[in-house]
Amino acid sequence: MSTAGPVFNHEDFISDRSKNRKINHFWKSVPALDNPHPDPIQLIGGQPNHGFFPVESATVELRDKPFSPSSTAIFNIEAEPSDSTKLGIKDAFQYSEDAGLEPLREQIREIVKRVVKPISPDWEISCTQGGSDGIMKVFDIIINPGDVVLFEEFTFTPVLSLLKEKGGIPIPIKLENCFSSSPSLDYADELTNLLENWSTIHPGLPTPKILYTIPSGHNPLGLAKSIKTKQRVYDLATKYNFLILEDEPYAYLSFTKSDEEPNFSLSNDEFLASIRPSYLTIDTVGRVIRTETFSKVFSPGLRLGFCVLNKAFFKNFTDSFRVYNKGPSGYSQLFVNNTINQLGGVEGWIHWIIQVRNEYLKRKNAFVNALKTSKAHENGYLTVIDPDCGMFVSVILNVQNHKLFNGDNIDEVVDLLYANAAQNGFLAVLGRNMTVDKEFSRERSNFLRCAISYASSSDVLIEAAERLSTSLLQSFNN
Amino acid sequence: MSTAGPVFNHEDFISDRSKNRKINHFWKSVPALDNPHPDPIQLIGGQPNHGFFPVESATVELRDKPFSPSSTAIFNIEAEPSDSTKLGIKDAFQYSEDAGLEPLREQIREIVKRVVKPISPDWEISCTQGGSDGIMKVFDIIINPGDVVLFEEFTFTPVLSLLKEKGGIPIPIKLENCFSSSPSLDYADELTNLLENWSTIHPGLPTPKILYTIPSGHNPLGLAKSIKTKQRVYDLATKYNFLILEDEPYAYLSFTKSDEEPNFSLSNDEFLASIRPSYLTIDTVGRVIRTETFSKVFSPGLRLGFCVLNKAFFKNFTDSFRVYNKGPSGYSQLFVNNTINQLGGVEGWIHWIIQVRNEYLKRKNAFVNALKTSKAHENGYLTVIDPDCGMFVSVILNVQNHKLFNGDNIDEVVDLLYANAAQNGFLAVLGRNMTVDKEFSRERSNFLRCAISYASSSDVLIEAAERLSTSLLQSFNN
């Protein structure tokens, strides 16, 4: 059921900072002529001719699949490729539009159509310098000092620094269901209650302007929001008139059920059907903005991602590039564009992603199984949140079973357990370091976020689980 | 003669914005242990193992010199090069420190030592995403709202947008000497007068906190500051206690005298002796910050540059990366690092730069000569500012010789002349679009900035000069 809300107007959401920005484009000063010269000589911009660039050409070999040393796909980097869907040195190594080079933007539009499927026709994409850059720019164009942003109480905390810089106020949403016996990212009831009682719970604060969410492969909790929860949250966004920023670095690393085994012959259609639908599939008016990154499915060093947003936000978004940083590296854009191209376009790219995702599934299974069959688990010292998606497995440390726990010293007991785990050679991230508000979330922060991405193999993860188990047995039995 | 000023304290110059910034490094939460595990398993960061990266290897061919199609130097991009001065896929395609990857930073330090020669020992370098990114971050860590920044009255105007974003106030310094019969960027007298009479000329404004200058190959005027002028300006900076930000995108494209011919066998030492000394060669206390870019000597699409700054500013500078954009693309860093490496390190890199610079000199000579021997020049319709350095040639339009000029309509007559030049297929940038304050500079803004960088050859520049001349003859004689 959709709830009718106030009339939605994109302009109402643009920050004063962004509205008042005047960008100096001194080089765009070509006189308007009735009958312009057919072949003018351009002495306007300070672009060096590409003949000055030291790179003449290159050849790039692609892996057949993750971790495979064999390579059958090769692409050449040429000065000016005859195929206009490829990028060459002349364009990619030159100054270019901040929103990205057109061949890559077109590939990304195709990916968005095939994978994300926005139902509003008025969307556009802009490249970014990765996920955080996209989020920073969304805050830049939306947040006035004093504006409120809703966050899941545990979140990717560097985003809080981005918000603080714009003067925004973060307010956490409780995630109790994540810690229940059947963990889920369904916080629609919590959010309803929060919004219905906003002025009582947060007296003096304006109602929220935007919700920041990591709906798939939540960081740190690894869970994914169902479409049913999304519909309820979206209805609340309509009723209370706020935007939704869905940050989806992990959306493609999607697992369908806890006992799923990797299937390397999964078809693209089967895979896409298994991915959680975006908020954009229910967004009719353009109140949803999506950020993605190539960091997790290609490589982080690219500093390359993209943002899907309503056309009404596009100019403000790209103006931000002019006052913070320009667009992403053309070298990065070339590598991504020509790789996707070489793999056969969107379908080939999805096939690559399936291989990446299967590798993560293999790791997830190995690590979760090792934890669940561990002695520490058997003794009730830990609980695993089996992730729906992504690269993080959160392990709850059952401090209430520890003899030093007195109902009030959760941080202390967690520190004790984690220090001993570290002593045993197990390093992860403390749950409380990923809170919007430590106090607000203290009772639920007795977990460790474990990234399964960096280890060289599943065996290392199994060894890590054993180390954790050993250390907990020591700590609890001591 | 050095003038003693107030005691210099870097901390006094840091903006409140930067001082108050708390950066969230949730992943840096490793417990302090007396006797840490010798081989801990890292489940902290969300870095994908490099086995997930689709690129297996690459081979890059370098041009022998600018515009040459031949290539004898080749480097390989490997996963983990055995030579630690090279960058490989494992590190460069991964998340990395915002200040840049260490092999590249080390190369840059070597370049700075050999070319820039700072005399204060307390300098450090940070990579940036290009010149503008470096400038933005300098303003970020220095400028509080209401702080004053001195600018040369004609400047690279996008920098004004960067400053406005931080709330700074730009104040222009008059550049009358640039338009004299022997053009020079010596504005020390002007600046002395401005500072001595600051409270009369700019009542209510605080004294300047920093001077932004493009000392070599000034944009748009093409002139270079002598070391004598720099010493005088530096003494003023000491006396009035402000910083100097020297922005040097063009420093390497340095010409020694107006009739110099390209010399492709110039030795590195001869070339370096011809480059104008940096403010850092006279800066004893660390009040000078230098920004450079690889855009002009390598390629703009890199979005890569660096900043030389006192160590006392370093942490604030790199903290800025966390709230605006992370460090530069590792792909870009790899290309630059391994190219410099392949060319033979710093000396080989300088040799490459000499070739680039000679190509610019050739273009500069062709264009300036074509203008100076043109009919329009002969008739006194234009005056050329023969550049000392860089990629811009400014052409003064002698509007006072035009019959429609009434002493008061300079913009109107310039527009008329430029529209006709455009009609004849000549496009450049209007001087008045590159002013800090149009009114302040109106009398000196009757020039066009012509970039000699983008044309495919000197012949195109000669043709451009002819078109301009033809159009001016039409306009003046009509």
Short mmCIF file of C-alpha atoms in Angstrom, two decimals, chain B residues 61-442:
data_model
loop_
_atom_site.label_atom_id
_atom_site.label_comp_id
_atom_site.label_asym_id
_atom_site.label_seq_id
_atom_site.Cartn_x
_atom_site.Cartn_y
_atom_site.Cartn_z
CA GLU B 61 54.91 1.01 -24.94
CA LEU B 62 56.36 4.48 -24.49
CA ARG B 63 56.98 7.05 -27.19
CA ASP B 64 60.62 7.86 -27.84
CA LYS B 65 59.74 11.56 -27.79
CA PRO B 66 56.58 13.65 -28.09
CA PHE B 67 54.71 13.08 -31.37
CA SER B 68 57.01 10.23 -32.34
CA PRO B 69 55.22 7.04 -33.37
CA SER B 70 58.26 4.94 -32.56
CA SER B 71 58.66 3.17 -29.29
CA THR B 72 61.76 1.48 -27.97
CA ALA B 73 60.95 1.60 -24.25
CA ILE B 74 58.46 -0.91 -22.91
CA PHE B 75 57.45 -1.80 -19.39
CA ASN B 76 55.36 -4.64 -18.04
CA ILE B 77 52.64 -4.32 -15.47
CA GLU B 78 53.01 -7.38 -13.27
CA ALA B 79 51.17 -8.57 -10.17
CA GLU B 80 54.18 -8.13 -7.89
CA PRO B 81 57.30 -6.77 -9.56
CA SER B 82 60.52 -7.98 -8.02
CA ASP B 83 61.95 -4.46 -8.37
CA SER B 84 60.46 -2.54 -5.44
CA THR B 85 60.79 0.81 -7.24
CA LYS B 86 58.13 -0.39 -9.71
CA LEU B 87 54.44 -0.58 -8.95
CA GLY B 88 52.46 -3.75 -9.57
CA ILE B 89 48.82 -4.77 -9.70
CA LYS B 90 48.77 -6.09 -6.15
CA ASP B 91 49.50 -2.68 -4.62
CA ALA B 92 48.47 -0.13 -7.23
CA PHE B 93 45.06 -1.63 -7.95
CA GLN B 94 44.31 -1.98 -4.21
CA TYR B 95 43.17 0.60 -1.64
CA SER B 96 46.20 2.64 -0.63
CA GLU B 97 47.34 5.62 1.38
CA ASP B 98 45.75 8.87 0.21
CA ALA B 99 49.12 10.62 0.03
CA GLY B 100 50.16 8.20 -2.68
CA LEU B 101 51.94 4.91 -3.15
CA GLU B 102 55.40 4.91 -1.64
CA PRO B 103 57.47 4.09 -4.77
CA LEU B 104 55.90 7.05 -6.59
CA ARG B 105 56.22 9.34 -3.57
CA GLU B 106 59.88 8.43 -3.40
CA GLN B 107 60.36 9.24 -7.11
CA ILE B 108 58.62 12.56 -6.54
CA ARG B 109 60.86 13.35 -3.57
CA GLU B 110 63.85 12.70 -5.81
CA ILE B 111 62.41 15.01 -8.48
CA VAL B 112 61.80 17.73 -5.89
CA LYS B 113 65.35 17.43 -4.55
CA ARG B 114 66.86 17.60 -8.04
CA VAL B 115 64.58 20.19 -9.60
CA VAL B 116 62.88 22.30 -6.92
CA LYS B 117 65.61 22.26 -4.28
CA PRO B 118 63.81 23.39 -1.11
CA ILE B 119 66.27 24.81 1.41
CA SER B 120 64.19 24.06 4.48
CA PRO B 121 64.72 20.41 5.47
CA ASP B 122 61.21 19.99 6.84
CA TRP B 123 59.30 19.40 3.63
CA GLU B 124 57.20 16.45 2.62
CA ILE B 125 55.22 15.61 -0.46
CA SER B 126 51.70 14.30 -0.87
CA CYS B 127 50.24 13.14 -4.11
CA THR B 128 47.06 14.92 -5.18
CA GLN B 129 44.46 14.43 -7.88
CA GLY B 130 46.08 17.16 -9.94
CA GLY B 131 46.84 20.84 -9.53
CA SER B 132 43.33 22.03 -8.63
CA ASP B 133 42.89 19.28 -6.08
CA GLY B 134 46.12 20.38 -4.39
CA ILE B 135 44.99 24.00 -4.32
CA MET B 136 41.55 23.05 -2.99
CA LYS B 137 43.15 21.16 -0.12
CA VAL B 138 45.56 23.97 0.69
CA PHE B 139 42.60 26.34 0.96
CA ASP B 140 40.77 23.72 2.97
CA ILE B 141 43.45 23.49 5.64
CA ILE B 142 44.27 27.22 5.67
CA ILE B 143 41.20 29.33 4.94
CA ASN B 144 38.59 30.25 7.52
CA PRO B 145 35.53 32.14 6.28
CA GLY B 146 36.53 35.78 5.92
CA ASP B 147 40.23 35.11 5.40
CA VAL B 148 41.90 37.06 2.63
CA VAL B 149 43.88 35.56 -0.23
CA LEU B 150 46.03 37.66 -2.55
CA PHE B 151 45.88 36.86 -6.25
CA GLU B 152 47.57 38.17 -9.33
CA GLU B 153 44.72 40.19 -10.87
CA PHE B 154 44.58 37.85 -13.86
CA THR B 155 44.65 34.25 -12.80
CA PHE B 156 43.36 30.73 -13.32
CA THR B 157 39.84 31.70 -12.32
CA PRO B 158 38.48 28.25 -11.34
CA VAL B 159 40.71 28.67 -8.28
CA LEU B 160 38.37 31.48 -7.20
CA SER B 161 35.51 28.96 -7.00
CA LEU B 162 37.66 26.71 -4.81
CA LEU B 163 38.34 29.65 -2.51
CA LYS B 164 34.74 30.83 -2.37
CA GLU B 165 33.71 27.37 -1.26
CA LYS B 166 35.88 27.81 1.86
CA GLY B 167 34.57 31.30 2.48
CA GLY B 168 37.79 33.10 1.56
CA ILE B 169 37.98 36.58 0.05
CA PRO B 170 40.16 37.11 -3.04
CA ILE B 171 42.00 40.41 -3.42
CA PRO B 172 43.78 41.21 -6.69
CA ILE B 173 47.28 42.62 -7.11
CA LYS B 174 47.65 44.94 -10.09
CA LEU B 175 49.93 43.60 -12.86
CA GLU B 176 50.74 46.80 -14.73
CA ASN B 177 54.28 45.69 -15.53
CA CYS B 178 52.93 42.80 -17.55
CA PHE B 179 51.53 45.31 -20.03
CA SER B 180 54.55 47.58 -20.19
CA SER B 181 56.97 47.77 -23.11
CA SER B 182 59.19 45.20 -21.40
CA PRO B 183 56.59 42.92 -19.87
CA SER B 184 57.45 41.40 -16.52
CA LEU B 185 55.70 39.72 -13.64
CA ASP B 186 57.48 42.00 -11.18
CA TYR B 187 54.76 43.30 -8.91
CA ALA B 188 56.83 43.72 -5.76
CA ASP B 189 56.31 47.52 -5.73
CA GLU B 190 52.57 47.11 -6.22
CA LEU B 191 52.41 44.56 -3.45
CA THR B 192 54.50 46.68 -1.10
CA ASN B 193 52.17 49.60 -1.65
CA LEU B 194 49.10 47.42 -1.20
CA LEU B 195 50.34 45.99 2.10
CA GLU B 196 51.65 49.28 3.47
CA ASN B 197 48.27 50.88 2.85
CA TRP B 198 46.15 47.80 3.48
CA SER B 199 43.72 49.31 5.97
CA THR B 200 43.13 52.32 3.71
CA ILE B 201 42.74 50.36 0.50
CA HIS B 202 40.71 47.53 2.04
CA PRO B 203 39.21 48.94 5.21
CA GLY B 204 37.71 46.32 7.45
CA LEU B 205 39.46 43.39 5.81
CA PRO B 206 42.00 41.30 7.72
CA THR B 207 45.53 41.29 6.34
CA PRO B 208 46.18 38.48 3.84
CA LYS B 209 46.70 34.94 5.05
CA ILE B 210 48.17 33.59 1.83
CA LEU B 211 49.29 34.67 -1.64
CA TYR B 212 48.24 32.44 -4.53
CA THR B 213 50.69 32.83 -7.39
CA ILE B 214 51.48 31.16 -10.71
CA PRO B 215 55.11 32.27 -10.87
CA SER B 216 56.28 30.49 -14.02
CA GLY B 217 54.30 30.55 -17.22
CA HIS B 218 51.67 32.66 -15.54
CA ASN B 219 48.15 31.80 -16.59
CA PRO B 220 47.02 33.72 -18.63
CA LEU B 221 49.97 36.06 -19.16
CA GLY B 222 52.78 33.61 -19.87
CA LEU B 223 55.38 35.52 -17.89
CA ALA B 224 57.72 34.27 -15.17
CA LYS B 225 58.74 35.94 -11.95
CA SER B 226 62.45 36.58 -11.47
CA ILE B 227 64.16 35.33 -8.33
CA LYS B 228 64.72 38.98 -7.40
CA THR B 229 60.99 39.64 -7.40
CA LYS B 230 60.42 36.43 -5.50
CA GLN B 231 62.89 37.46 -2.81
CA ARG B 232 61.10 40.80 -2.41
CA VAL B 233 57.68 39.13 -2.27
CA TYR B 234 58.99 36.57 0.21
CA ASP B 235 60.35 39.37 2.41
CA LEU B 236 56.89 40.94 2.35
CA ALA B 237 55.41 37.58 3.31
CA THR B 238 57.77 37.52 6.26
CA LYS B 239 57.05 41.08 7.27
CA TYR B 240 53.28 40.76 7.00
CA ASN B 241 53.25 37.09 7.97
CA PHE B 242 51.40 35.39 5.15
CA LEU B 243 51.93 32.12 3.32
CA ILE B 244 52.79 31.70 -0.36
CA LEU B 245 51.10 29.07 -2.49
CA GLU B 246 53.10 28.65 -5.68
CA ASP B 247 51.11 26.82 -8.31
CA GLU B 248 53.51 25.51 -10.92
CA PRO B 249 51.81 23.52 -13.66
CA TYR B 250 54.02 25.07 -16.32
CA ALA B 251 57.37 25.52 -14.58
CA TYR B 252 59.13 22.97 -16.80
CA LEU B 253 58.08 24.63 -20.05
CA SER B 254 60.63 27.34 -19.46
CA PHE B 255 62.20 29.47 -22.20
CA THR B 256 65.34 31.47 -21.50
CA LYS B 257 65.11 34.32 -24.01
CA SER B 258 62.76 35.41 -26.72
CA ASP B 259 64.95 34.26 -29.63
CA GLU B 260 65.93 30.91 -28.15
CA GLU B 261 65.74 27.97 -30.56
CA PRO B 262 64.82 24.43 -29.48
CA ASN B 263 67.87 22.43 -28.53
CA PHE B 264 67.13 18.73 -28.29
CA SER B 265 70.63 17.98 -27.02
CA LEU B 266 70.37 20.25 -24.00
CA SER B 267 71.82 18.45 -21.01
CA ASN B 268 69.75 17.93 -17.88
CA ASP B 269 72.00 20.26 -15.93
CA GLU B 270 71.76 23.00 -18.56
CA PHE B 271 67.99 22.61 -18.64
CA LEU B 272 67.59 22.72 -14.87
CA ALA B 273 69.78 25.81 -14.71
CA SER B 274 67.33 27.49 -17.09
CA ILE B 275 64.27 26.82 -14.92
CA ARG B 276 63.19 29.67 -12.64
CA PRO B 277 64.08 28.92 -9.02
CA SER B 278 61.16 28.08 -6.77
CA TYR B 279 60.09 30.18 -3.80
CA LEU B 280 61.18 27.09 -1.86
CA THR B 281 64.80 27.98 -2.63
CA ILE B 282 64.47 31.06 -0.43
CA ASP B 283 61.96 29.75 2.12
CA THR B 284 63.71 29.07 5.40
CA VAL B 285 60.71 28.54 7.68
CA GLY B 286 58.20 26.58 5.60
CA ARG B 287 55.74 29.29 4.64
CA VAL B 288 55.76 28.26 0.98
CA ILE B 289 53.54 25.50 -0.38
CA ARG B 290 54.01 24.28 -3.94
CA THR B 291 51.50 22.47 -6.12
CA GLU B 292 52.41 20.63 -9.29
CA THR B 293 50.53 18.43 -11.71
CA PHE B 294 51.42 15.66 -14.13
CA SER B 295 48.76 17.01 -16.52
CA LYS B 296 51.09 19.08 -18.68
CA VAL B 297 54.17 16.87 -18.78
CA PHE B 298 52.46 13.46 -18.77
CA SER B 299 48.72 13.62 -19.38
CA PRO B 300 45.67 15.33 -17.83
CA GLY B 301 43.47 12.22 -17.68
CA LEU B 302 45.68 10.91 -14.89
CA ARG B 303 44.15 13.32 -12.35
CA LEU B 304 47.50 13.20 -10.62
CA GLY B 305 49.79 15.82 -9.17
CA PHE B 306 51.62 16.53 -5.96
CA CYS B 307 52.08 19.12 -3.30
CA VAL B 308 55.30 20.07 -1.52
CA LEU B 309 54.59 21.39 1.93
CA ASN B 310 56.05 21.74 5.37
CA LYS B 311 55.71 18.63 7.52
CA ALA B 312 53.66 20.65 10.00
CA PHE B 313 50.87 20.88 7.40
CA PHE B 314 51.06 17.28 6.21
CA LYS B 315 48.56 15.57 8.50
CA ASN B 316 45.93 18.23 7.98
CA PHE B 317 46.47 18.04 4.24
CA THR B 318 46.03 14.29 4.04
CA ASP B 319 43.06 14.36 6.45
CA SER B 320 41.29 16.44 3.79
CA PHE B 321 41.32 13.42 1.50
CA ARG B 322 39.07 11.58 3.95
CA VAL B 323 36.22 14.05 3.73
CA TYR B 324 36.33 15.12 0.08
CA ASN B 325 37.81 12.40 -2.04
CA LYS B 326 40.34 9.75 -1.38
CA GLY B 327 43.80 9.68 -2.94
CA PRO B 328 44.49 9.55 -6.67
CA SER B 329 43.88 6.51 -8.87
CA GLY B 330 46.42 3.77 -8.34
CA TYR B 331 46.24 3.03 -12.07
CA SER B 332 47.39 6.58 -12.76
CA GLN B 333 50.11 6.31 -10.15
CA LEU B 334 51.31 3.06 -11.66
CA PHE B 335 51.54 4.52 -15.17
CA VAL B 336 53.52 7.54 -14.01
CA ASN B 337 55.76 5.65 -11.62
CA ASN B 338 56.63 2.87 -14.01
CA THR B 339 57.12 5.27 -16.91
CA ILE B 340 59.58 7.37 -14.92
CA ASN B 341 61.22 4.17 -13.77
CA GLN B 342 61.44 2.84 -17.33
CA LEU B 343 62.89 6.11 -18.60
CA GLY B 344 65.73 5.68 -16.10
CA GLY B 345 64.44 7.41 -12.99
CA VAL B 346 64.68 11.13 -12.33
CA GLU B 347 67.35 11.87 -14.95
CA GLY B 348 65.42 10.02 -17.66
CA TRP B 349 62.26 11.79 -16.63
CA ILE B 350 63.97 15.19 -16.91
CA HIS B 351 65.21 14.18 -20.34
CA TRP B 352 61.60 13.45 -21.36
CA ILE B 353 60.50 16.82 -20.00
CA ILE B 354 63.22 18.55 -22.06
CA GLN B 355 61.71 17.00 -25.19
CA VAL B 356 58.24 18.20 -24.21
CA ARG B 357 59.57 21.65 -23.44
CA ASN B 358 61.42 21.88 -26.78
CA GLU B 359 58.21 21.02 -28.60
CA TYR B 360 56.46 23.86 -26.76
CA LEU B 361 59.32 26.22 -27.54
CA LYS B 362 59.01 25.35 -31.23
CA ARG B 363 55.28 26.10 -31.09
CA LYS B 364 55.78 29.29 -29.12
CA ASN B 365 58.36 30.58 -31.60
CA ALA B 366 56.18 29.74 -34.58
CA PHE B 367 53.11 31.44 -33.14
CA VAL B 368 54.84 34.51 -31.72
CA ASN B 369 56.81 35.03 -34.93
CA ALA B 370 53.72 34.67 -37.06
CA LEU B 371 51.95 37.25 -34.91
CA LYS B 372 54.88 39.67 -34.85
CA THR B 373 55.31 39.56 -38.60
CA SER B 374 51.58 39.84 -39.24
CA LYS B 375 49.91 42.77 -40.98
CA ALA B 376 47.82 43.42 -37.87
CA HIS B 377 51.01 43.81 -35.85
CA GLU B 378 52.55 46.04 -38.48
CA ASN B 379 49.46 48.25 -38.24
CA GLY B 380 49.60 48.39 -34.45
CA TYR B 381 46.36 46.50 -33.95
CA LEU B 382 47.91 43.89 -31.69
CA THR B 383 50.80 43.51 -29.27
CA VAL B 384 52.20 40.12 -28.33
CA ILE B 385 53.35 39.31 -24.82
CA ASP B 386 56.23 36.99 -25.67
CA PRO B 387 55.98 34.35 -22.92
CA ASP B 388 58.84 33.37 -20.65
CA CYS B 389 57.37 29.99 -19.95
CA GLY B 390 54.32 27.79 -20.31
CA MET B 391 51.69 27.18 -22.94
CA PHE B 392 49.91 30.50 -23.22
CA VAL B 393 50.57 33.46 -25.48
CA SER B 394 48.57 36.55 -24.66
CA VAL B 395 47.76 38.95 -27.48
CA ILE B 396 46.81 42.47 -26.52
CA LEU B 397 44.15 43.97 -28.78
CA ASN B 398 45.03 47.63 -29.17
CA VAL B 399 41.49 48.90 -28.83
CA GLN B 400 42.64 52.48 -28.34
CA ASN B 401 43.48 52.50 -32.07
CA HIS B 402 39.96 51.47 -33.01
CA LYS B 403 37.63 54.18 -34.24
CA LEU B 404 34.72 53.00 -32.11
CA PHE B 405 36.78 53.24 -28.93
CA ASN B 406 35.63 56.16 -26.78
CA GLY B 407 37.84 55.63 -23.74
CA ASP B 408 35.05 53.92 -21.87
CA ASN B 409 33.85 50.98 -23.93
CA ILE B 410 36.78 48.60 -23.80
CA ASP B 411 34.62 45.48 -23.32
CA GLU B 412 32.40 46.40 -26.21
CA VAL B 413 35.28 46.91 -28.64
CA VAL B 414 37.03 43.73 -27.46
CA ASP B 415 33.79 41.79 -28.01
CA LEU B 416 33.51 43.20 -31.48
CA LEU B 417 37.08 42.24 -32.34
CA TYR B 418 36.79 38.78 -30.80
CA ALA B 419 33.48 38.03 -32.49
CA ASN B 420 35.06 38.82 -35.82
CA ALA B 421 38.10 36.70 -34.98
CA ALA B 422 35.77 33.81 -34.12
CA GLN B 423 33.93 34.38 -37.38
CA ASN B 424 37.30 33.96 -39.06
CA GLY B 425 37.85 30.66 -37.22
CA PHE B 426 40.05 31.88 -34.37
CA LEU B 427 38.98 30.95 -30.83
CA ALA B 428 40.78 31.96 -27.64
CA VAL B 429 39.91 33.14 -24.11
CA LEU B 430 38.95 36.72 -23.28
CA GLY B 431 41.30 38.34 -20.77
CA ARG B 432 38.39 39.66 -18.74
CA ASN B 433 37.17 36.10 -18.12
CA MET B 434 40.37 35.49 -16.21
CA THR B 435 40.14 38.35 -13.74
CA VAL B 436 39.69 38.26 -9.98
CA ASP B 437 37.59 41.43 -10.31
CA LYS B 438 36.42 42.56 -13.75
CA GLU B 439 36.10 46.24 -12.72
CA PHE B 440 39.50 46.38 -11.07
CA SER B 441 41.22 44.98 -14.17
CA ARG B 442 39.04 46.36 -16.96
#
